[in-house]
Amino acid sequence: MLTSATPPRKVFDTIQILRGLAALIVVLFHLSLGNERRGQQPLIGGLFQNGFAGVDLFFVISGFVIMHTSHRYFGTPDYFATYIRKRLIRIYPIYWITFVVIVGGLLLVEFVTKKSVGFLPTSWDLIVSAFLLLPNHPNINGVTWSLSFELYYYLLFGLLILSRQLWLLIAIVLTLSGVATLNPNVFTPYPLLTFFFSPYNLEFASGVLIWWLIHQYKFSTPICFLLLLISGVWLLVNKGTLFEEPAKRTILYGLSSFLLVLSFTGLERNGWFQPSGLNRLLMKIGDASYLIYIFHFPFLPFYGRLLNAVPNTLGQHIAALLFTVVLIVVCIDLHSRFEAPLVKKLNLLFKPVSPKPDNG
């Protein structure tokens, strides 16, 4: 049953856990895809063939998190610059590091082999587009298309910080996104409109809705498990959706992600997620999820070499396990030693200096 909510906790551990799981699902999707492209068996009987749905889960989580951390600043335009600064620092520095490494590596390969690798932007405008993660930028790192949407979500949400009256503009965007979901080809001739009114916007909005529901109602444990069951069934029944179909993905994986996040946060409020060794590990993976997500793709060629060195299906699964474990360990260490301190230092560095009071 539903009852009126008591004030929820400041931090939701389940959100971090789901972040980590979403990142790992995407990693395993790419590993399984690598197997298939080499004519080998997909991982665990094709369990992760639709693991791209981890991105849909990320979008729902992003809506929840941005609402949870920034709703109190609605109608506070003085906070807008701080809000944008924090969001940009969260995304760009780590991305730029991978950008430089990937571009440098590809240029080195071209120099050594005297052959074009085909992945590099061919003009300055494309380079700038990729560097700034502009809409429809060239994906030098194959997962960064989703970061463009994240930045767009941050900007849309920031409108409410500038003025509560701008909710109407957001409502128009979501309405047109709904139109694009029901009629996927409506904006196809216009790439920018396809981006701005993407069905993915509804996934972000659904995360905001979860935050509101959790604040308004307390979901009983049976209801939470029922939502979790429906999420799983809906996911299994519709697992044939293709990566390139945002409208269907939103209806199928977006809805499943919505139910999953709602059930997990509801269960946490009911005391089902207590501190434990496993939960702490999963939260560490969640803390490092951005690194896992953005770092794994450039290193997939190393996984390919592992696959070439193993003779059978068992060896392929061991190679995938080894790649994933090493990735997790390295990214957790990099998060604690490098990413978190870097983000903290950059926020301090670019924090506006408050004017000193005039005592004269």
PDB file of C-alpha atoms in Angstrom, residues 72-341:
ATOM      1  CA  ARG A  72      16.034  23.445  -3.467  1.00  0.00           C
ATOM      2  CA  TYR A  73      17.564  25.999  -5.828  1.00  0.00           C
ATOM      3  CA  PHE A  74      14.507  26.426  -8.051  1.00  0.00           C
ATOM      4  CA  GLY A  75      13.976  30.115  -8.713  1.00  0.00           C
ATOM      5  CA  THR A  76      17.464  31.018  -7.432  1.00  0.00           C
ATOM      6  CA  PRO A  77      19.232  32.511 -10.461  1.00  0.00           C
ATOM      7  CA  ASP A  78      22.283  33.458  -8.369  1.00  0.00           C
ATOM      8  CA  TYR A  79      22.994  29.727  -8.024  1.00  0.00           C
ATOM      9  CA  PHE A  80      22.835  29.006 -11.762  1.00  0.00           C
ATOM     10  CA  ALA A  81      26.544  29.651 -12.427  1.00  0.00           C
ATOM     11  CA  THR A  82      27.528  27.366  -9.527  1.00  0.00           C
ATOM     12  CA  TYR A  83      25.124  24.683 -10.736  1.00  0.00           C
ATOM     13  CA  ILE A  84      26.492  24.759 -14.285  1.00  0.00           C
ATOM     14  CA  ARG A  85      30.101  24.844 -13.057  1.00  0.00           C
ATOM     15  CA  LYS A  86      29.617  21.708 -10.965  1.00  0.00           C
ATOM     16  CA  ARG A  87      27.898  19.865 -13.796  1.00  0.00           C
ATOM     17  CA  LEU A  88      30.556  20.760 -16.372  1.00  0.00           C
ATOM     18  CA  ILE A  89      33.406  19.826 -14.034  1.00  0.00           C
ATOM     19  CA  ARG A  90      31.731  16.487 -13.443  1.00  0.00           C
ATOM     20  CA  ILE A  91      31.677  15.682 -17.163  1.00  0.00           C
ATOM     21  CA  TYR A  92      34.403  17.444 -19.117  1.00  0.00           C
ATOM     22  CA  PRO A  93      37.829  17.009 -17.444  1.00  0.00           C
ATOM     23  CA  ILE A  94      37.761  13.207 -17.424  1.00  0.00           C
ATOM     24  CA  TYR A  95      36.269  13.154 -20.915  1.00  0.00           C
ATOM     25  CA  TRP A  96      38.951  15.485 -22.243  1.00  0.00           C
ATOM     26  CA  ILE A  97      41.652  13.208 -20.863  1.00  0.00           C
ATOM     27  CA  THR A  98      40.187  10.233 -22.720  1.00  0.00           C
ATOM     28  CA  PHE A  99      39.715  12.409 -25.814  1.00  0.00           C
ATOM     29  CA  VAL A 100      43.392  13.379 -25.909  1.00  0.00           C
ATOM     30  CA  VAL A 101      44.527   9.800 -25.240  1.00  0.00           C
ATOM     31  CA  ILE A 102      42.287   8.336 -27.943  1.00  0.00           C
ATOM     32  CA  VAL A 103      43.104  10.962 -30.570  1.00  0.00           C
ATOM     33  CA  GLY A 104      46.810  10.720 -29.744  1.00  0.00           C
ATOM     34  CA  GLY A 105      46.684   6.940 -29.981  1.00  0.00           C
ATOM     35  CA  LEU A 106      44.871   6.994 -33.315  1.00  0.00           C
ATOM     36  CA  LEU A 107      47.296   9.546 -34.745  1.00  0.00           C
ATOM     37  CA  LEU A 108      50.200   7.368 -33.618  1.00  0.00           C
ATOM     38  CA  VAL A 109      48.643   4.329 -35.293  1.00  0.00           C
ATOM     39  CA  GLU A 110      48.177   6.297 -38.510  1.00  0.00           C
ATOM     40  CA  PHE A 111      51.780   7.520 -38.354  1.00  0.00           C
ATOM     41  CA  VAL A 112      53.204   4.039 -37.788  1.00  0.00           C
ATOM     42  CA  THR A 113      50.993   2.138 -40.242  1.00  0.00           C
ATOM     43  CA  LYS A 114      50.681   4.932 -42.825  1.00  0.00           C
ATOM     44  CA  LYS A 115      46.985   4.029 -43.030  1.00  0.00           C
ATOM     45  CA  SER A 116      43.883   5.955 -42.032  1.00  0.00           C
ATOM     46  CA  VAL A 117      42.086   4.408 -39.058  1.00  0.00           C
ATOM     47  CA  GLY A 118      38.843   6.091 -40.093  1.00  0.00           C
ATOM     48  CA  PHE A 119      37.737   7.240 -36.626  1.00  0.00           C
ATOM     49  CA  LEU A 120      39.219  10.729 -36.504  1.00  0.00           C
ATOM     50  CA  PRO A 121      37.163  13.840 -37.336  1.00  0.00           C
ATOM     51  CA  THR A 122      38.172  15.221 -40.705  1.00  0.00           C
ATOM     52  CA  SER A 123      37.622  18.939 -40.056  1.00  0.00           C
ATOM     53  CA  TRP A 124      38.080  21.457 -37.259  1.00  0.00           C
ATOM     54  CA  ASP A 125      34.360  21.925 -36.753  1.00  0.00           C
ATOM     55  CA  LEU A 126      33.959  18.186 -36.172  1.00  0.00           C
ATOM     56  CA  ILE A 127      36.925  18.183 -33.785  1.00  0.00           C
ATOM     57  CA  VAL A 128      35.402  21.053 -31.785  1.00  0.00           C
ATOM     58  CA  SER A 129      32.026  19.305 -31.831  1.00  0.00           C
ATOM     59  CA  ALA A 130      33.558  16.116 -30.428  1.00  0.00           C
ATOM     60  CA  PHE A 131      35.692  18.012 -27.914  1.00  0.00           C
ATOM     61  CA  LEU A 132      32.694  19.918 -26.517  1.00  0.00           C
ATOM     62  CA  LEU A 133      30.251  16.991 -26.790  1.00  0.00           C
ATOM     63  CA  LEU A 134      27.883  19.001 -28.959  1.00  0.00           C
ATOM     64  CA  PRO A 135      24.704  17.325 -30.238  1.00  0.00           C
ATOM     65  CA  ASN A 136      25.360  14.635 -32.859  1.00  0.00           C
ATOM     66  CA  HIS A 137      29.135  14.951 -32.433  1.00  0.00           C
ATOM     67  CA  PRO A 138      31.495  12.325 -33.924  1.00  0.00           C
ATOM     68  CA  ASN A 139      31.825   9.512 -31.391  1.00  0.00           C
ATOM     69  CA  ILE A 140      35.568   9.065 -31.078  1.00  0.00           C
ATOM     70  CA  ASN A 141      34.775   7.278 -27.824  1.00  0.00           C
ATOM     71  CA  GLY A 142      31.721   5.203 -28.693  1.00  0.00           C
ATOM     72  CA  VAL A 143      29.759   5.937 -25.506  1.00  0.00           C
ATOM     73  CA  THR A 144      29.986   9.725 -25.493  1.00  0.00           C
ATOM     74  CA  TRP A 145      26.773  10.313 -27.460  1.00  0.00           C
ATOM     75  CA  SER A 146      24.968   9.838 -24.142  1.00  0.00           C
ATOM     76  CA  LEU A 147      27.046  12.584 -22.497  1.00  0.00           C
ATOM     77  CA  SER A 148      25.586  15.095 -24.955  1.00  0.00           C
ATOM     78  CA  PHE A 149      22.156  14.183 -23.631  1.00  0.00           C
ATOM     79  CA  GLU A 150      23.362  14.477 -20.042  1.00  0.00           C
ATOM     80  CA  LEU A 151      24.593  18.012 -20.711  1.00  0.00           C
ATOM     81  CA  TYR A 152      21.302  18.865 -22.385  1.00  0.00           C
ATOM     82  CA  TYR A 153      19.379  17.550 -19.371  1.00  0.00           C
ATOM     83  CA  TYR A 154      21.509  19.660 -17.056  1.00  0.00           C
ATOM     84  CA  LEU A 155      20.711  22.745 -19.128  1.00  0.00           C
ATOM     85  CA  LEU A 156      16.968  22.010 -19.175  1.00  0.00           C
ATOM     86  CA  PHE A 157      16.922  21.508 -15.423  1.00  0.00           C
ATOM     87  CA  GLY A 158      18.973  24.662 -14.980  1.00  0.00           C
ATOM     88  CA  LEU A 159      16.151  26.664 -16.540  1.00  0.00           C
ATOM     89  CA  LEU A 160      14.119  26.064 -13.382  1.00  0.00           C
ATOM     90  CA  ILE A 161      16.989  27.442 -11.319  1.00  0.00           C
ATOM     91  CA  LEU A 162      16.933  30.588 -13.425  1.00  0.00           C
ATOM     92  CA  SER A 163      13.169  30.921 -13.025  1.00  0.00           C
ATOM     93  CA  ARG A 164      10.314  28.661 -11.965  1.00  0.00           C
ATOM     94  CA  GLN A 165       8.279  30.252 -14.765  1.00  0.00           C
ATOM     95  CA  LEU A 166      10.415  28.447 -17.349  1.00  0.00           C
ATOM     96  CA  TRP A 167       8.674  25.152 -16.528  1.00  0.00           C
ATOM     97  CA  LEU A 168       6.469  25.827 -19.550  1.00  0.00           C
ATOM     98  CA  LEU A 169       9.462  25.593 -21.893  1.00  0.00           C
ATOM     99  CA  ILE A 170      10.433  22.254 -20.346  1.00  0.00           C
ATOM    100  CA  ALA A 171       6.834  21.062 -20.685  1.00  0.00           C
ATOM    101  CA  ILE A 172       6.932  21.895 -24.399  1.00  0.00           C
ATOM    102  CA  VAL A 173      10.191  19.956 -24.816  1.00  0.00           C
ATOM    103  CA  LEU A 174       8.728  16.916 -23.043  1.00  0.00           C
ATOM    104  CA  THR A 175       5.504  17.121 -25.044  1.00  0.00           C
ATOM    105  CA  LEU A 176       7.406  17.133 -28.331  1.00  0.00           C
ATOM    106  CA  SER A 177       9.579  14.303 -26.999  1.00  0.00           C
ATOM    107  CA  GLY A 178       6.366  12.374 -26.402  1.00  0.00           C
ATOM    108  CA  VAL A 179       5.314  13.084 -29.980  1.00  0.00           C
ATOM    109  CA  ALA A 180       8.682  11.729 -31.175  1.00  0.00           C
ATOM    110  CA  THR A 181       8.137   8.611 -29.076  1.00  0.00           C
ATOM    111  CA  LEU A 182       4.754   7.920 -30.657  1.00  0.00           C
ATOM    112  CA  ASN A 183       5.916   8.940 -34.147  1.00  0.00           C
ATOM    113  CA  PRO A 184       9.665   8.150 -34.315  1.00  0.00           C
ATOM    114  CA  ASN A 185      10.162   9.642 -37.785  1.00  0.00           C
ATOM    115  CA  VAL A 186       8.544  13.015 -37.158  1.00  0.00           C
ATOM    116  CA  PHE A 187      11.850  14.891 -36.720  1.00  0.00           C
ATOM    117  CA  THR A 188      14.080  12.597 -38.810  1.00  0.00           C
ATOM    118  CA  PRO A 189      14.780  15.207 -41.541  1.00  0.00           C
ATOM    119  CA  TYR A 190      16.056  17.597 -38.860  1.00  0.00           C
ATOM    120  CA  PRO A 191      18.982  16.116 -36.864  1.00  0.00           C
ATOM    121  CA  LEU A 192      19.049  18.883 -34.251  1.00  0.00           C
ATOM    122  CA  LEU A 193      15.317  18.584 -33.598  1.00  0.00           C
ATOM    123  CA  THR A 194      15.757  14.820 -33.350  1.00  0.00           C
ATOM    124  CA  PHE A 195      18.268  15.472 -30.583  1.00  0.00           C
ATOM    125  CA  PHE A 196      16.424  18.232 -28.718  1.00  0.00           C
ATOM    126  CA  PHE A 197      13.107  16.364 -28.732  1.00  0.00           C
ATOM    127  CA  SER A 198      14.494  12.866 -28.285  1.00  0.00           C
ATOM    128  CA  PRO A 199      12.415  10.211 -26.497  1.00  0.00           C
ATOM    129  CA  TYR A 200      15.367   9.910 -24.097  1.00  0.00           C
ATOM    130  CA  ASN A 201      14.178  13.162 -22.502  1.00  0.00           C
ATOM    131  CA  LEU A 202      11.238  11.239 -21.081  1.00  0.00           C
ATOM    132  CA  GLU A 203      13.619   8.867 -19.285  1.00  0.00           C
ATOM    133  CA  PHE A 204      15.298  11.785 -17.568  1.00  0.00           C
ATOM    134  CA  ALA A 205      11.877  13.199 -16.661  1.00  0.00           C
ATOM    135  CA  SER A 206      10.833   9.824 -15.259  1.00  0.00           C
ATOM    136  CA  GLY A 207      13.764  10.007 -12.830  1.00  0.00           C
ATOM    137  CA  VAL A 208      12.472  13.379 -11.652  1.00  0.00           C
ATOM    138  CA  LEU A 209       9.032  11.797 -11.223  1.00  0.00           C
ATOM    139  CA  ILE A 210      10.518   9.007  -9.082  1.00  0.00           C
ATOM    140  CA  TRP A 211      12.069  11.601  -6.787  1.00  0.00           C
ATOM    141  CA  TRP A 212       8.674  13.286  -6.404  1.00  0.00           C
ATOM    142  CA  LEU A 213       6.882   9.990  -5.748  1.00  0.00           C
ATOM    143  CA  ILE A 214       9.428   8.949  -3.122  1.00  0.00           C
ATOM    144  CA  HIS A 215       8.925  12.278  -1.376  1.00  0.00           C
ATOM    145  CA  GLN A 216       5.145  12.124  -1.533  1.00  0.00           C
ATOM    146  CA  TYR A 217       4.499   8.471  -0.715  1.00  0.00           C
ATOM    147  CA  LYS A 218       5.973   5.574   1.201  1.00  0.00           C
ATOM    148  CA  PHE A 219       5.731   2.443  -0.917  1.00  0.00           C
ATOM    149  CA  SER A 220       5.153  -0.729   1.061  1.00  0.00           C
ATOM    150  CA  THR A 221       7.621  -3.578   0.651  1.00  0.00           C
ATOM    151  CA  PRO A 222       5.139  -5.823  -1.251  1.00  0.00           C
ATOM    152  CA  ILE A 223       4.447  -2.979  -3.688  1.00  0.00           C
ATOM    153  CA  CYS A 224       8.187  -2.463  -4.212  1.00  0.00           C
ATOM    154  CA  PHE A 225       8.750  -6.139  -4.967  1.00  0.00           C
ATOM    155  CA  LEU A 226       5.764  -6.134  -7.302  1.00  0.00           C
ATOM    156  CA  LEU A 227       7.253  -3.177  -9.195  1.00  0.00           C
ATOM    157  CA  LEU A 228      10.583  -5.002  -9.333  1.00  0.00           C
ATOM    158  CA  LEU A 229       8.876  -8.104 -10.725  1.00  0.00           C
ATOM    159  CA  ILE A 230       7.022  -6.093 -13.366  1.00  0.00           C
ATOM    160  CA  SER A 231      10.285  -4.396 -14.329  1.00  0.00           C
ATOM    161  CA  GLY A 232      11.998  -7.741 -14.863  1.00  0.00           C
ATOM    162  CA  VAL A 233       9.112  -9.274 -16.796  1.00  0.00           C
ATOM    163  CA  TRP A 234       8.783  -6.188 -19.002  1.00  0.00           C
ATOM    164  CA  LEU A 235      12.522  -6.321 -19.688  1.00  0.00           C
ATOM    165  CA  LEU A 236      12.491  -9.998 -20.664  1.00  0.00           C
ATOM    166  CA  VAL A 237       9.367  -9.816 -22.799  1.00  0.00           C
ATOM    167  CA  ASN A 238      10.746  -6.934 -24.860  1.00  0.00           C
ATOM    168  CA  LYS A 239      14.429  -7.787 -25.093  1.00  0.00           C
ATOM    169  CA  GLY A 240      14.460  -7.704 -28.898  1.00  0.00           C
ATOM    170  CA  THR A 241      14.583  -3.918 -29.164  1.00  0.00           C
ATOM    171  CA  LEU A 242      17.515  -2.571 -31.167  1.00  0.00           C
ATOM    172  CA  PHE A 243      20.084  -0.047 -29.997  1.00  0.00           C
ATOM    173  CA  GLU A 244      19.144   2.345 -32.812  1.00  0.00           C
ATOM    174  CA  GLU A 245      15.481   2.663 -31.800  1.00  0.00           C
ATOM    175  CA  PRO A 246      15.245   5.426 -29.140  1.00  0.00           C
ATOM    176  CA  ALA A 247      11.431   5.493 -29.181  1.00  0.00           C
ATOM    177  CA  LYS A 248      11.073   1.771 -28.506  1.00  0.00           C
ATOM    178  CA  ARG A 249      13.946   1.873 -26.034  1.00  0.00           C
ATOM    179  CA  THR A 250      12.166   4.557 -24.050  1.00  0.00           C
ATOM    180  CA  ILE A 251       8.900   2.639 -23.961  1.00  0.00           C
ATOM    181  CA  LEU A 252      10.544  -0.666 -23.095  1.00  0.00           C
ATOM    182  CA  TYR A 253      13.838  -0.103 -21.290  1.00  0.00           C
ATOM    183  CA  GLY A 254      12.958   3.364 -20.043  1.00  0.00           C
ATOM    184  CA  LEU A 255       9.813   2.044 -18.379  1.00  0.00           C
ATOM    185  CA  SER A 256      11.672  -0.950 -16.969  1.00  0.00           C
ATOM    186  CA  SER A 257      14.382   1.361 -15.589  1.00  0.00           C
ATOM    187  CA  PHE A 258      11.724   3.627 -14.076  1.00  0.00           C
ATOM    188  CA  LEU A 259      10.172   0.698 -12.201  1.00  0.00           C
ATOM    189  CA  LEU A 260      13.594  -0.614 -11.159  1.00  0.00           C
ATOM    190  CA  VAL A 261      14.754   2.694  -9.661  1.00  0.00           C
ATOM    191  CA  LEU A 262      11.385   3.282  -7.990  1.00  0.00           C
ATOM    192  CA  SER A 263      11.401  -0.185  -6.423  1.00  0.00           C
ATOM    193  CA  PHE A 264      15.031   0.027  -5.241  1.00  0.00           C
ATOM    194  CA  THR A 265      14.655   3.443  -3.646  1.00  0.00           C
ATOM    195  CA  GLY A 266      11.384   2.331  -2.068  1.00  0.00           C
ATOM    196  CA  LEU A 267      13.002  -0.800  -0.647  1.00  0.00           C
ATOM    197  CA  GLU A 268      15.891   1.228   0.724  1.00  0.00           C
ATOM    198  CA  ARG A 269      13.489   3.481   2.583  1.00  0.00           C
ATOM    199  CA  ASN A 270      11.925   0.340   4.039  1.00  0.00           C
ATOM    200  CA  GLY A 271      15.292  -0.798   5.416  1.00  0.00           C
ATOM    201  CA  TRP A 272      16.154  -3.468   2.866  1.00  0.00           C
ATOM    202  CA  PHE A 273      19.599  -2.111   1.988  1.00  0.00           C
ATOM    203  CA  GLN A 274      21.732  -2.197   5.106  1.00  0.00           C
ATOM    204  CA  PRO A 275      25.503  -1.612   5.190  1.00  0.00           C
ATOM    205  CA  SER A 276      27.350  -4.780   4.199  1.00  0.00           C
ATOM    206  CA  GLY A 277      30.546  -5.768   2.478  1.00  0.00           C
ATOM    207  CA  LEU A 278      28.745  -6.427  -0.805  1.00  0.00           C
ATOM    208  CA  ASN A 279      26.772  -3.187  -0.698  1.00  0.00           C
ATOM    209  CA  ARG A 280      29.901  -1.185   0.082  1.00  0.00           C
ATOM    210  CA  LEU A 281      31.665  -2.789  -2.892  1.00  0.00           C
ATOM    211  CA  LEU A 282      28.706  -2.052  -5.162  1.00  0.00           C
ATOM    212  CA  MET A 283      28.664   1.559  -3.972  1.00  0.00           C
ATOM    213  CA  LYS A 284      32.383   1.872  -4.709  1.00  0.00           C
ATOM    214  CA  ILE A 285      31.659   0.610  -8.209  1.00  0.00           C
ATOM    215  CA  GLY A 286      28.873   3.191  -8.390  1.00  0.00           C
ATOM    216  CA  ASP A 287      31.257   5.942  -7.303  1.00  0.00           C
ATOM    217  CA  ALA A 288      33.598   4.918 -10.124  1.00  0.00           C
ATOM    218  CA  SER A 289      30.791   4.336 -12.644  1.00  0.00           C
ATOM    219  CA  TYR A 290      31.648   7.356 -14.805  1.00  0.00           C
ATOM    220  CA  LEU A 291      35.243   6.187 -15.162  1.00  0.00           C
ATOM    221  CA  ILE A 292      34.106   2.626 -15.881  1.00  0.00           C
ATOM    222  CA  TYR A 293      31.645   3.884 -18.455  1.00  0.00           C
ATOM    223  CA  ILE A 294      33.970   6.228 -20.307  1.00  0.00           C
ATOM    224  CA  PHE A 295      37.243   4.279 -19.962  1.00  0.00           C
ATOM    225  CA  HIS A 296      36.132   0.801 -20.999  1.00  0.00           C
ATOM    226  CA  PHE A 297      35.456   1.562 -24.657  1.00  0.00           C
ATOM    227  CA  PRO A 298      38.975   2.720 -25.632  1.00  0.00           C
ATOM    228  CA  PHE A 299      40.400  -0.461 -24.102  1.00  0.00           C
ATOM    229  CA  LEU A 300      38.131  -2.901 -25.947  1.00  0.00           C
ATOM    230  CA  PRO A 301      40.924  -3.684 -28.460  1.00  0.00           C
ATOM    231  CA  PHE A 302      42.868  -5.234 -25.563  1.00  0.00           C
ATOM    232  CA  TYR A 303      39.862  -7.451 -24.885  1.00  0.00           C
ATOM    233  CA  GLY A 304      39.932  -8.414 -28.550  1.00  0.00           C
ATOM    234  CA  ARG A 305      43.523  -9.561 -28.148  1.00  0.00           C
ATOM    235  CA  LEU A 306      42.524 -11.615 -25.132  1.00  0.00           C
ATOM    236  CA  LEU A 307      39.804 -13.273 -27.203  1.00  0.00           C
ATOM    237  CA  ASN A 308      42.265 -14.108 -29.952  1.00  0.00           C
ATOM    238  CA  ALA A 309      44.450 -15.874 -27.397  1.00  0.00           C
ATOM    239  CA  VAL A 310      41.778 -18.217 -26.003  1.00  0.00           C
ATOM    240  CA  PRO A 311      40.613 -21.390 -27.730  1.00  0.00           C
ATOM    241  CA  ASN A 312      37.054 -21.971 -26.530  1.00  0.00           C
ATOM    242  CA  THR A 313      33.869 -20.544 -25.026  1.00  0.00           C
ATOM    243  CA  LEU A 314      35.089 -21.067 -21.463  1.00  0.00           C
ATOM    244  CA  GLY A 315      38.241 -19.119 -22.250  1.00  0.00           C
ATOM    245  CA  GLN A 316      36.161 -16.314 -23.744  1.00  0.00           C
ATOM    246  CA  HIS A 317      34.131 -16.019 -20.557  1.00  0.00           C
ATOM    247  CA  ILE A 318      37.309 -16.028 -18.466  1.00  0.00           C
ATOM    248  CA  ALA A 319      38.713 -13.266 -20.695  1.00  0.00           C
ATOM    249  CA  ALA A 320      35.544 -11.191 -20.193  1.00  0.00           C
ATOM    250  CA  LEU A 321      35.682 -11.743 -16.435  1.00  0.00           C
ATOM    251  CA  LEU A 322      39.361 -10.789 -16.298  1.00  0.00           C
ATOM    252  CA  PHE A 323      38.802  -7.627 -18.360  1.00  0.00           C
ATOM    253  CA  THR A 324      35.842  -6.581 -16.208  1.00  0.00           C
ATOM    254  CA  VAL A 325      37.544  -7.228 -12.866  1.00  0.00           C
ATOM    255  CA  VAL A 326      40.705  -5.352 -13.877  1.00  0.00           C
ATOM    256  CA  LEU A 327      38.576  -2.479 -15.183  1.00  0.00           C
ATOM    257  CA  ILE A 328      36.639  -2.267 -11.903  1.00  0.00           C
ATOM    258  CA  VAL A 329      39.749  -2.383  -9.707  1.00  0.00           C
ATOM    259  CA  VAL A 330      41.622   0.209 -11.769  1.00  0.00           C
ATOM    260  CA  CYS A 331      38.654   2.587 -11.993  1.00  0.00           C
ATOM    261  CA  ILE A 332      37.860   2.376  -8.270  1.00  0.00           C
ATOM    262  CA  ASP A 333      41.482   3.214  -7.524  1.00  0.00           C
ATOM    263  CA  LEU A 334      41.535   6.037 -10.093  1.00  0.00           C
ATOM    264  CA  HIS A 335      38.326   7.470  -8.676  1.00  0.00           C
ATOM    265  CA  SER A 336      39.680   7.695  -5.139  1.00  0.00           C
ATOM    266  CA  ARG A 337      43.200   8.798  -6.075  1.00  0.00           C
ATOM    267  CA  PHE A 338      42.515  11.004  -9.079  1.00  0.00           C
ATOM    268  CA  GLU A 339      38.929  11.707 -10.180  1.00  0.00           C
ATOM    269  CA  ALA A 340      37.395  12.702  -6.835  1.00  0.00           C
ATOM    270  CA  PRO A 341      40.359  14.923  -5.798  1.00  0.00           C
TER     271      PRO A 341
END
